[in-house]
Coordinates of C-alpha atoms in Angstrom, one line a residue:
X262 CA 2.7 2.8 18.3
X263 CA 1.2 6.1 19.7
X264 CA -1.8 6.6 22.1
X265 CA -4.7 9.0 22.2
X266 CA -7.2 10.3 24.3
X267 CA -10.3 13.0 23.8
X268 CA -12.7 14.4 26.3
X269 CA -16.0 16.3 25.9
X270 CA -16.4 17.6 29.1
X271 CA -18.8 19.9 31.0
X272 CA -15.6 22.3 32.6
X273 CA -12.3 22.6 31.7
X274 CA -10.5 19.4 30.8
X275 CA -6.7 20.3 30.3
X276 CA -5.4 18.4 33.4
X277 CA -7.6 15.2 32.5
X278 CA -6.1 14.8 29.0
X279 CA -2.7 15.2 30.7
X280 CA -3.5 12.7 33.2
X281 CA -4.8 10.4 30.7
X282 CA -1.5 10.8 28.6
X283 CA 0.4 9.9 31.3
X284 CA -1.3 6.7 31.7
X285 CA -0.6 6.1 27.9
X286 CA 2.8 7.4 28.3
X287 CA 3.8 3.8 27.5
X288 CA 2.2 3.9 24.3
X289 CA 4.8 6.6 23.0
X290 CA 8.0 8.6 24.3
X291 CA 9.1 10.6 21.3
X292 CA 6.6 13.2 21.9
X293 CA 3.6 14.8 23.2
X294 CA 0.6 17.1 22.4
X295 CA -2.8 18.2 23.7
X296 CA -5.3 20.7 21.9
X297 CA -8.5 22.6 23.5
X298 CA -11.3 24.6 22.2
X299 CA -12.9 27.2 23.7
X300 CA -15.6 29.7 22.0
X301 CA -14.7 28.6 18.7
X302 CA -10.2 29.3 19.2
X303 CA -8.0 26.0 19.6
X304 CA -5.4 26.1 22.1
X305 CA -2.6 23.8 20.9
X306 CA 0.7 22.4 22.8
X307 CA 2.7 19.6 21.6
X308 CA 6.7 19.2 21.7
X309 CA 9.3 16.5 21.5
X310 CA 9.5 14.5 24.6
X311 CA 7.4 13.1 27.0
X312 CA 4.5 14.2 29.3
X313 CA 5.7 15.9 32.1
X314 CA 8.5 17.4 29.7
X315 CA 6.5 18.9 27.1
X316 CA 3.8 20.4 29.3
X317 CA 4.3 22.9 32.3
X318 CA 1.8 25.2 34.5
X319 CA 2.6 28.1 31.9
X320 CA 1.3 25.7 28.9
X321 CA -1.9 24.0 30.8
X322 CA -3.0 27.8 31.9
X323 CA -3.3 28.2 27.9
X324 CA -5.2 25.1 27.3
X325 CA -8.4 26.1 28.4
X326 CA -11.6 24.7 26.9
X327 CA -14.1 21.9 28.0
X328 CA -13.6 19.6 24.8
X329 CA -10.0 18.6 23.6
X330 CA -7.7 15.4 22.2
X331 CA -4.3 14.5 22.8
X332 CA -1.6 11.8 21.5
X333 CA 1.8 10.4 22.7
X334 CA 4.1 9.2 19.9
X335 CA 7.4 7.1 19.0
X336 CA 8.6 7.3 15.8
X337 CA 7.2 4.4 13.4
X338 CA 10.1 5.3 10.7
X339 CA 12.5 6.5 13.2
X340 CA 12.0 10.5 12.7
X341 CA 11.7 12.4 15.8
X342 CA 10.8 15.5 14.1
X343 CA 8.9 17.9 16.1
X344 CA 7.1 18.5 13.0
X345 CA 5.5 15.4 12.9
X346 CA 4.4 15.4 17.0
X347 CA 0.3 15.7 16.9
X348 CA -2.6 16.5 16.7
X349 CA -2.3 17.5 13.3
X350 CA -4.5 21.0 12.6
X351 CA -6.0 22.0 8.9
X352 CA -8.0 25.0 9.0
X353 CA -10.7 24.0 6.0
X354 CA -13.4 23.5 6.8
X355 CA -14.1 24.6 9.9
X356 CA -10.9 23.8 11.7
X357 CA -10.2 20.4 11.9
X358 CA -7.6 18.7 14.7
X359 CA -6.5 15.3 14.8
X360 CA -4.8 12.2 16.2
X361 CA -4.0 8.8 15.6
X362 CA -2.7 5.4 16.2
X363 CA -1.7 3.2 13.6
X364 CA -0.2 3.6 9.7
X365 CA -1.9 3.9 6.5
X366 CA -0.7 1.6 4.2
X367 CA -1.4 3.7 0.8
X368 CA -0.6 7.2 2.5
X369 CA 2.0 7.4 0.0
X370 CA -0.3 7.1 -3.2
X371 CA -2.7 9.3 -0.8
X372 CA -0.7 12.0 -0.4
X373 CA -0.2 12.3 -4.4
X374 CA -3.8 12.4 -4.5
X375 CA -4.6 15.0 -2.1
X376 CA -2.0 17.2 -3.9
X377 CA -3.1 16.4 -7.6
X378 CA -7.1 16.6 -7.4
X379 CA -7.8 17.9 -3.6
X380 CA -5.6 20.5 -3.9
X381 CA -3.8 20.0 -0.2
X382 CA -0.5 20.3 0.8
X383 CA 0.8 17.6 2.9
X384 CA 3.5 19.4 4.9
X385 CA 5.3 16.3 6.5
X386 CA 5.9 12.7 6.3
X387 CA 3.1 11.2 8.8
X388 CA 0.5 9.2 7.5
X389 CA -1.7 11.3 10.1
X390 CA -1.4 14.0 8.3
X391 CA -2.6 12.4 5.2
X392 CA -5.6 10.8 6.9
X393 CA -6.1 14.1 8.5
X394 CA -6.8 16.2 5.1
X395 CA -8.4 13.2 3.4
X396 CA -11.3 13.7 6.2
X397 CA -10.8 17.4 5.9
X398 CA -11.8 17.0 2.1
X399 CA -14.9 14.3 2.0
X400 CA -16.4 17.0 4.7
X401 CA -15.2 19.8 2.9
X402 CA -16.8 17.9 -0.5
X403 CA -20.4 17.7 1.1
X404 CA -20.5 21.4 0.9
X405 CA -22.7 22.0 4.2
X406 CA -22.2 25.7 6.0
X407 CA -23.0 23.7 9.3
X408 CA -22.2 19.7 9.5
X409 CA -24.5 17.5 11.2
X410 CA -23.3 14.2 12.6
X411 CA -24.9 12.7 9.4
X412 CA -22.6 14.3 7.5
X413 CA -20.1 13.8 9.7
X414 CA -20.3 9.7 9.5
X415 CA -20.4 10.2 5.4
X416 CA -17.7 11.5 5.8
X417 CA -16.0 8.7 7.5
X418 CA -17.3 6.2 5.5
X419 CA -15.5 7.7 2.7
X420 CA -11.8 8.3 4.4
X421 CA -12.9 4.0 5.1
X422 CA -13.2 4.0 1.2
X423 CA -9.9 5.8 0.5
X424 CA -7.8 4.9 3.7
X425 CA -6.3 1.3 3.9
X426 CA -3.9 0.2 6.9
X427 CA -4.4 0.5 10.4
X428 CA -6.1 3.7 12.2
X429 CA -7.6 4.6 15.7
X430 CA -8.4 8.3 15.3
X431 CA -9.8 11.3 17.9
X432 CA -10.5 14.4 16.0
X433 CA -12.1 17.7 16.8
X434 CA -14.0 19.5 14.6
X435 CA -13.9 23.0 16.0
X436 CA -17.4 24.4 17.0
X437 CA -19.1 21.2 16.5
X438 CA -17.7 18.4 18.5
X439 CA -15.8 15.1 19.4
X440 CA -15.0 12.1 17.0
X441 CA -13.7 8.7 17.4
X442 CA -13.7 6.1 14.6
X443 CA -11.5 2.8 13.5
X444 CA -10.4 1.1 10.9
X445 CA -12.5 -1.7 9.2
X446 CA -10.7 -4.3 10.5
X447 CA -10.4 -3.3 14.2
X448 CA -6.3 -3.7 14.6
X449 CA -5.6 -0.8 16.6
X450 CA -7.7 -0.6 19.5
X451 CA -10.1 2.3 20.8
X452 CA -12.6 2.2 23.5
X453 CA -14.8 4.7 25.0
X454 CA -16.7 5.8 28.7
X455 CA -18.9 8.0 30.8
X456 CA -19.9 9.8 33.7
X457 CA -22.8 11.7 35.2
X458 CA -21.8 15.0 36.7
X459 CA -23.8 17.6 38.2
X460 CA -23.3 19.1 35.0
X461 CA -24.6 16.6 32.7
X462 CA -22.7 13.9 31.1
X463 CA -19.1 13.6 30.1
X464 CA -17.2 11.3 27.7
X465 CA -14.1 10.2 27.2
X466 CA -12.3 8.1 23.9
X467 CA -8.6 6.5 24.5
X468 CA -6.8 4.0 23.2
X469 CA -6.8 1.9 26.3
X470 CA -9.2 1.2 29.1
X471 CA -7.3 2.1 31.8
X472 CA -7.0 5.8 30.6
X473 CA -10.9 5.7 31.3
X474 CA -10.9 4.1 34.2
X475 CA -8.1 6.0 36.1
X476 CA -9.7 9.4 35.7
X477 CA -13.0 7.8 37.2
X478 CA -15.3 7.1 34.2
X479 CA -16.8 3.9 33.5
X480 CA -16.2 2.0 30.3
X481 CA -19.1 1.9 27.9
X482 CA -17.3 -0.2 25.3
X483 CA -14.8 -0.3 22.3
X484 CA -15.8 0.6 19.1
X485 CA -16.4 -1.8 16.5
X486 CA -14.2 -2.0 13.4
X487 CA -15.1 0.4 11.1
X488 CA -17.8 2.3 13.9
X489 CA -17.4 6.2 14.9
X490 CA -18.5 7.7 17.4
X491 CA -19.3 11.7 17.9
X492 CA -20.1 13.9 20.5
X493 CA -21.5 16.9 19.8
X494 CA -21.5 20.2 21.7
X495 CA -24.5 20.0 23.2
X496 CA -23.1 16.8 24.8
X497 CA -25.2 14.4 22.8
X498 CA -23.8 11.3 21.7
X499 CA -24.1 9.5 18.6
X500 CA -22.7 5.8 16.9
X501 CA -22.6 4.8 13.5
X502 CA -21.2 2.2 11.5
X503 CA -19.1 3.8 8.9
X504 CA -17.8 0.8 6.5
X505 CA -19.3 -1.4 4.5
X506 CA -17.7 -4.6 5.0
X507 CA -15.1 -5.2 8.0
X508 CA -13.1 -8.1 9.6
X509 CA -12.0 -8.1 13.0
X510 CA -8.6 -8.9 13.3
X511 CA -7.5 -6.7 16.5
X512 CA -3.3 -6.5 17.0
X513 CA -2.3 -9.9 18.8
X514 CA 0.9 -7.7 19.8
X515 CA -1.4 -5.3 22.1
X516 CA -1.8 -8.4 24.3
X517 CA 2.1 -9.8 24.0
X518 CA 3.8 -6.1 24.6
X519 CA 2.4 -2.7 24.2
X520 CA -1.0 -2.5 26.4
X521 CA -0.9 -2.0 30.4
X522 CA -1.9 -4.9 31.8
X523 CA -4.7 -3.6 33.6
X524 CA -6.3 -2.7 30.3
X525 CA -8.9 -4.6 28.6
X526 CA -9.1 -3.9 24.9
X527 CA -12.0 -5.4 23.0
X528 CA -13.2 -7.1 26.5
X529 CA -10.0 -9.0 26.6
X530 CA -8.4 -8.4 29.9
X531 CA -4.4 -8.2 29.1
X532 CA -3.5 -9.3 32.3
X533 CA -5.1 -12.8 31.8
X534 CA -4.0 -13.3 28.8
X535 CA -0.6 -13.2 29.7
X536 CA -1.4 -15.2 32.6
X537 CA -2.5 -17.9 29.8
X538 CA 0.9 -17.3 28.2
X539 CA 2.7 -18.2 31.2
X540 CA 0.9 -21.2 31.8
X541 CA 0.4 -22.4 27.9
X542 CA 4.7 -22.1 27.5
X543 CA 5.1 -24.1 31.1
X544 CA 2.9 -26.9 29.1
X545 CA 5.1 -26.4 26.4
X546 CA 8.3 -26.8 29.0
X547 CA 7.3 -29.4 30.2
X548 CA 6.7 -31.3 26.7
X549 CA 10.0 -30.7 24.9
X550 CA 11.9 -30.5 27.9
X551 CA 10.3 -33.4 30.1
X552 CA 9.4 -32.8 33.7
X553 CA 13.3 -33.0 34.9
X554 CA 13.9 -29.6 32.7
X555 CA 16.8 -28.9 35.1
X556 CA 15.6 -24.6 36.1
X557 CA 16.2 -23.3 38.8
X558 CA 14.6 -20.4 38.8
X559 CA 12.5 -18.2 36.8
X560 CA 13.4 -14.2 36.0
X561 CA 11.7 -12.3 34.1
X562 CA 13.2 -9.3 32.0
X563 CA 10.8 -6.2 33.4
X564 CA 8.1 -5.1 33.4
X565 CA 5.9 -6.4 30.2
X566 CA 7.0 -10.6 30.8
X567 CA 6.3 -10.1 34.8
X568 CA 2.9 -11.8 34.8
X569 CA 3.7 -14.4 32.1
X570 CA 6.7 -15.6 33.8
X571 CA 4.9 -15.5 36.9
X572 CA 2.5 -18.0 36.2
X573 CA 5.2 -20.3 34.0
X574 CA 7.3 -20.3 37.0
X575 CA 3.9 -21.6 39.0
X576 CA 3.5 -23.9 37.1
X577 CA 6.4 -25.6 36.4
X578 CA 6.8 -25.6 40.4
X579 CA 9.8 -23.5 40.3
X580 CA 10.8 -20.5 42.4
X581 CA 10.1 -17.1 41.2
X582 CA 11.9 -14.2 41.5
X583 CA 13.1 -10.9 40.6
X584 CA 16.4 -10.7 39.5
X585 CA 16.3 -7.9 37.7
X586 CA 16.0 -4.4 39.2
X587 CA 15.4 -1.5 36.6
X588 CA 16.1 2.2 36.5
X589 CA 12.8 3.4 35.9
X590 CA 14.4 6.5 34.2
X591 CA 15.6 4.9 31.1
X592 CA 12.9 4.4 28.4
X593 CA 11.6 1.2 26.4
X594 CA 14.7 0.3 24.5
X595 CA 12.3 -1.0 22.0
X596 CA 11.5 2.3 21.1
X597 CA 15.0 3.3 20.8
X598 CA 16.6 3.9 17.2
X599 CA 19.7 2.4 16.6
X600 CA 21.5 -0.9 17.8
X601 CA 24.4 1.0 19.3
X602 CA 21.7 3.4 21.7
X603 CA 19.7 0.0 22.8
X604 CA 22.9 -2.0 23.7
X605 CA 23.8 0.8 25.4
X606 CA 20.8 1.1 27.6
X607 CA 20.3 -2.3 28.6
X608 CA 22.6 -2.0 31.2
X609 CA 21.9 1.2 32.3
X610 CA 18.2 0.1 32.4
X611 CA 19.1 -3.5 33.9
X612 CA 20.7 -4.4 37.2
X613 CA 21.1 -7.5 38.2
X614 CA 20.6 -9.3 42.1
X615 CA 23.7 -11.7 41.7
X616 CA 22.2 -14.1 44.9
X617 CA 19.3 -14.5 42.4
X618 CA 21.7 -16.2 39.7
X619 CA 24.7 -17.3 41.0
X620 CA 25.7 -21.2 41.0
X621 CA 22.1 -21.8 39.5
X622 CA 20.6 -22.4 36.1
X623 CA 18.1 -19.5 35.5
X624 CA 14.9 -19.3 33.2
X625 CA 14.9 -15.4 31.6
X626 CA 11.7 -15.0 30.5
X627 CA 10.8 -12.0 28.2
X628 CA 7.5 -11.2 26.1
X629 CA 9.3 -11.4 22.8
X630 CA 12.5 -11.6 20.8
X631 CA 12.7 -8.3 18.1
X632 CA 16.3 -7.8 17.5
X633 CA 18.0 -9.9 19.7
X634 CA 19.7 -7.0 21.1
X635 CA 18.7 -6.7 24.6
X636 CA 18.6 -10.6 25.4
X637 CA 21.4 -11.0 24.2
X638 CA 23.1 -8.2 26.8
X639 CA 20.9 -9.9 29.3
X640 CA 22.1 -13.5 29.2
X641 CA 25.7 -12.1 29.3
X642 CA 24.6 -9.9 32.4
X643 CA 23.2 -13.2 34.0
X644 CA 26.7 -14.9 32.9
X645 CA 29.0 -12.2 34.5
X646 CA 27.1 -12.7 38.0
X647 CA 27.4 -16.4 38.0
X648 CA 24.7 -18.3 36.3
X649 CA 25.5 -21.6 35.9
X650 CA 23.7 -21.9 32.5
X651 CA 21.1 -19.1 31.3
X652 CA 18.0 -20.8 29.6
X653 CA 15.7 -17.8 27.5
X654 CA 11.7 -18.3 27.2
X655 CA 9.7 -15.9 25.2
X656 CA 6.3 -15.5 25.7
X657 CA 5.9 -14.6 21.8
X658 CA 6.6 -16.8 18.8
X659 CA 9.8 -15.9 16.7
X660 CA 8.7 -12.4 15.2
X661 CA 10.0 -13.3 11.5
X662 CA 8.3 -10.6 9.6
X663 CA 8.3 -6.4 9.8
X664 CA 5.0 -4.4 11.2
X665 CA 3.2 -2.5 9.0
X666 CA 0.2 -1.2 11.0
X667 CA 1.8 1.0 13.1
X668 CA 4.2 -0.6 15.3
X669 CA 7.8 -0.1 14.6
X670 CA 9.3 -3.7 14.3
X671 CA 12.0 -2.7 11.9
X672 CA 12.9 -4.2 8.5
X673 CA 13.0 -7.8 8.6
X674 CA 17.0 -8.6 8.1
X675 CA 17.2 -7.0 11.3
X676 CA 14.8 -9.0 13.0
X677 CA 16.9 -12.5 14.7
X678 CA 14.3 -14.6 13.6
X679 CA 14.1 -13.5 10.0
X680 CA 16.1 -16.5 8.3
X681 CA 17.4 -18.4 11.3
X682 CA 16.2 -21.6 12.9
X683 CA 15.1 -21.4 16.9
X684 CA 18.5 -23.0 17.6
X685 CA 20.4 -20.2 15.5
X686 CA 18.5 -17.9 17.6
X687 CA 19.8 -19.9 20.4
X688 CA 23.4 -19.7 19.6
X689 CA 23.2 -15.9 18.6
X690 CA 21.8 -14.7 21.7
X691 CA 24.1 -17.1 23.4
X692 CA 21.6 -19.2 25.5
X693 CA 22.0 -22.5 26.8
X694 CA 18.6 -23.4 25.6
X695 CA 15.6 -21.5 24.1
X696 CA 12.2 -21.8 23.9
X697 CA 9.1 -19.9 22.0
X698 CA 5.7 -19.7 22.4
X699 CA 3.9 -21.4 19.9
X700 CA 1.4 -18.8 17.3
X701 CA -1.6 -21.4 18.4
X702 CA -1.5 -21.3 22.3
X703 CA -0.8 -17.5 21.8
X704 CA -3.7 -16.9 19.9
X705 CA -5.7 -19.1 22.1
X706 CA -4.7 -17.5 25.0
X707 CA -5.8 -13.9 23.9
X708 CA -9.0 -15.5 22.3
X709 CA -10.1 -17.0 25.7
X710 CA -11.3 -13.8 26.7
X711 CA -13.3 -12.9 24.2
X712 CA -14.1 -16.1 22.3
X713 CA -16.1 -13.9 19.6
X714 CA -12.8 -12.5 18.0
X715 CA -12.1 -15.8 15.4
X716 CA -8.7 -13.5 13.9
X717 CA -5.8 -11.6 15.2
X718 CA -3.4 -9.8 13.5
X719 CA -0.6 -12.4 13.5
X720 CA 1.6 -10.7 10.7
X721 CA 4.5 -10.3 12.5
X722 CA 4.8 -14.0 13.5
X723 CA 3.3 -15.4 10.2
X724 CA 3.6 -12.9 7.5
X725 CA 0.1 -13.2 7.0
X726 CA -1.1 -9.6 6.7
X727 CA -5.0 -9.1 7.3
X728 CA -5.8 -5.9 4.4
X729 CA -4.5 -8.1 2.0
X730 CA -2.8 -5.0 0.0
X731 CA 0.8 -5.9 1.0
X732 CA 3.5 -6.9 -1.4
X733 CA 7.1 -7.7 -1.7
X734 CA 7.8 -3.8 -3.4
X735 CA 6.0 -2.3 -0.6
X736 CA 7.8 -4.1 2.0
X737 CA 11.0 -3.0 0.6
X738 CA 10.2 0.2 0.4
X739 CA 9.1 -0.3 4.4
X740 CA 12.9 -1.5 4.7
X741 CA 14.7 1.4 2.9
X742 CA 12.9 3.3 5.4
X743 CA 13.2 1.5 8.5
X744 CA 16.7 -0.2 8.8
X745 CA 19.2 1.2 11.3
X746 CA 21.3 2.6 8.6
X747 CA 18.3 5.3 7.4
X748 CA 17.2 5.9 10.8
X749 CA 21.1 7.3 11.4
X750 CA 20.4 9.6 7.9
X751 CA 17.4 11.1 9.4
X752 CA 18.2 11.6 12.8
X753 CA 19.2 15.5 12.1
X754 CA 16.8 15.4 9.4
X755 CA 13.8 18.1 10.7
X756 CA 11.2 17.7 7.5
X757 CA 11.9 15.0 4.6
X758 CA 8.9 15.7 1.6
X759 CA 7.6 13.3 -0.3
X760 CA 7.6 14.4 -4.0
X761 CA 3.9 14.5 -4.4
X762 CA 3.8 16.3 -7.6
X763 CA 5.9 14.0 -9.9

């Protein structure tokens, strides 16, 4: 999961895309990068690590420019390659820059064909790249000495033709202007805004709304599945729908985990829905359980399950509280490689209030269940300060299946869920009870908000995957690549190659 963000401004926007990277920060901790343009030179900056390590006053005085993009990353295979940290730059035609959220899932075939009959080099392993020079080429292909946005959105239409998978994309095309587009089907999320200044107008594309909103535009709307948008130099803005048949099926998991609650994304607001969460698994509590359920008290594991617990806690009628206090120095131990590095960092991430849990049985509520990792530290943290029995609620069904759109939910024999029943689950993370959300109150909850979206992506919780082009050889491929064991192999690893030429 990565995040982006591009601004066509009317003065120099450097410290805007930082600020707005920060916001994402979330989205990605693995690395950082921003690039300007200014009288026809880019400015480029981007490092391993996060914001406020990769950039410093010496590296934002070089970023001059009043147009730019920028992206925060974590690795989905596990590489932390500098190499691979974006935007991505190709220099035909006219100098192209790029950034993007999601995972192509052909890049592989792509990348032979870019080599074998476009004649480009693909220099890493990211898809990004790949998507990168198959724009380069369908522009390059039309053959014009100076684009217009006609041939901008043909040429979109055709990396829709070529591209399958998952893609939210900013891109600069240096001395013309600002693009934005999405894949047909809508699964990674892009939105865009406005503002007047005395100046004229400015714009601004991210992945989430609150990246607009903080830097004191106002949000004009997300883009359809399949839609562009460009900006031009002269500040004028043009839409265009790019593919020729699309399905909206936005990421579920946006609304479970990765989004700030304060977003919206595709005028759902992510707050609510995991207020519905909360109250939908209380009802679900209540039912298997029965009214005398025998909590306590309800904890949630922070930050993402804080409003969802909240509002189970409410209502079920049981005291809420925080039990947990966090070292906001550590980072998302789902982003971390490696089972060994996450159990380590749960308890250096994790303290907990032992008045909160001793003598009493306590609810734990988290979003979701991935590995089984962290709970299962966190139950045994709850233990060691005296809970009387540790009951574990996740706001999420059982994630049974791998991601392949962008998110790095790893191969599926290390998922808990994969092959187990709840009450394996149960005895491996050593609960005294367990409970999941169920895939229909989820969806409904998310749905609520915007009752026009009739499909989410659900494949991680029902293996049902919505481009249709994934099989059994390509999800074992996705496994070589993903499990623990490969992620170790690659960790000193700077560029692997793909053999595009065989």
């Amino acid at each position: 999961m990565c995040g982006i963000v591009g601004i066509a401004g009317k003065s120099p926007v450097n410290q805007e895309l930082y600020d707005a990277l920060t916001v994402l920060q979330h989205r990605g901790q693995d690395a950082a990068g921003i690039v300007t343009v200014q009288d026809g030179r880019l400015f480029l900056r981007k490092d391993n690590g996060m914001v406020r390590d990769v950039f410093h006053t010496r590296h934002m005085l070089r970023l001059i420019g009043n147009f730019g993009i920028g992206h925060v990353r974590y690795p989905t295979a596990g590489s932390s390659s500098s190499a691979e940290a974006q935007p991505f730059y190709v220099n035909s035609p006219y100098g192209i820059t790029l950034a993007h959220n999601g995972n192509l899932t052909n890049a592989h075939d792509i990348a032979k064909d870019l080599f074998r009959t476009d004649l480009r080099h693909i220099n890493t392993d990211s898809d990004s790249e790949v998507l990168l020079n198959v724009f380069a080429h369908e522009l390059q292909d039309l053959g014009k000495l100076q684009p217009t946005e006609d041939d901008i959105f043909k040429a979109v239409a055709a990396v829709h033709q070529r591209c399958r998978g998952a893609y939210a994309v900013v891109a600069m095309i240096t001395g013309y202007g600002l693009l934005g587009f999405r894949d047909p089907h809508g699964i990674r999320p892009i939105i865009y805004g406005e503002r007047e200044t005395p100046n004229g107008k400015e714009y601004i594309i991210a992945s989430e709304s609150v990246a607009i909103t903080s830097l004191g535009y106002q949000v004009v709307r997300d883009l359809a599945p399949g839609e562009a948008i460009f900006i031009n130099n002269e500040g004028q803005l043009f839409t265009r729908q790019c593919a020729q048949a699309t399905t909206f099926a936005p990421c579920i998991f946006e609304y479970v985990y990765f989004a700030r609650p304060d977003s919206r994304i595709d005028n759902i607001s992510v707050y609510k829905s995991r207020l519905r969460m909360g109250e939908k698994l209380a009802a679900k509590i209540k039912r298997e359980w029965g009214e005398n359920h025998g909590i306590d008290v309800v904890i949630p594991i922070p930050d993402t399950s804080r409003t969802a617990a909240l509002e189970l806690a409410n209502n079920l009628n049981v005291k809420y509280r925080e039990g947990f206090m966090k070292n906001r120095y550590i980072g998302r131990t789902f982003i971390m490689p490696g089972q060994s590095q996450r159990k380590k960092s749960v308890r250096q991430k994790l303290s907990p209030v032992e008045l909160e849990f001793k003598g009493k049985n306590v609810l734990l509520v988290d979003d979701s269940i991935v590995r089984g990792t962290t709970c299962k530290e966190i139950i045994q943290m709850a233990r060691d300060v005296g809970a009387r029995k540790v009951f574990f609620a996740s706001a999420a069904p059982p994630v049974r299946y791998p991601n392949v759109y962008g998110i790095d939910m790893p191969a599926k024999g290390e998922l808990i869920a994969h092959g187990h029943t709840e009450q394996e689950v149960c005895d491996l993370i050593g609960a005294d009870g367990l409970i999941y959300q169920d895939l229909d109150d989820l969806i409904a909850s998310a749905r609520e908000g915007n009752p026009e979206i009739t499909r989410f992506d659900c494949s991680v919780f029902n293996g049902e995957y919505v481009t249709g082009d994934i099989d059994d050889a390509y999800l074992e491929r996705l496994e070589r690549s993903r499990n623990d064991g490969a992620k170790r192999k690659i960790e000193n690893v700077t560029i692997d190659l793909p053999n595009v030429q065989g």
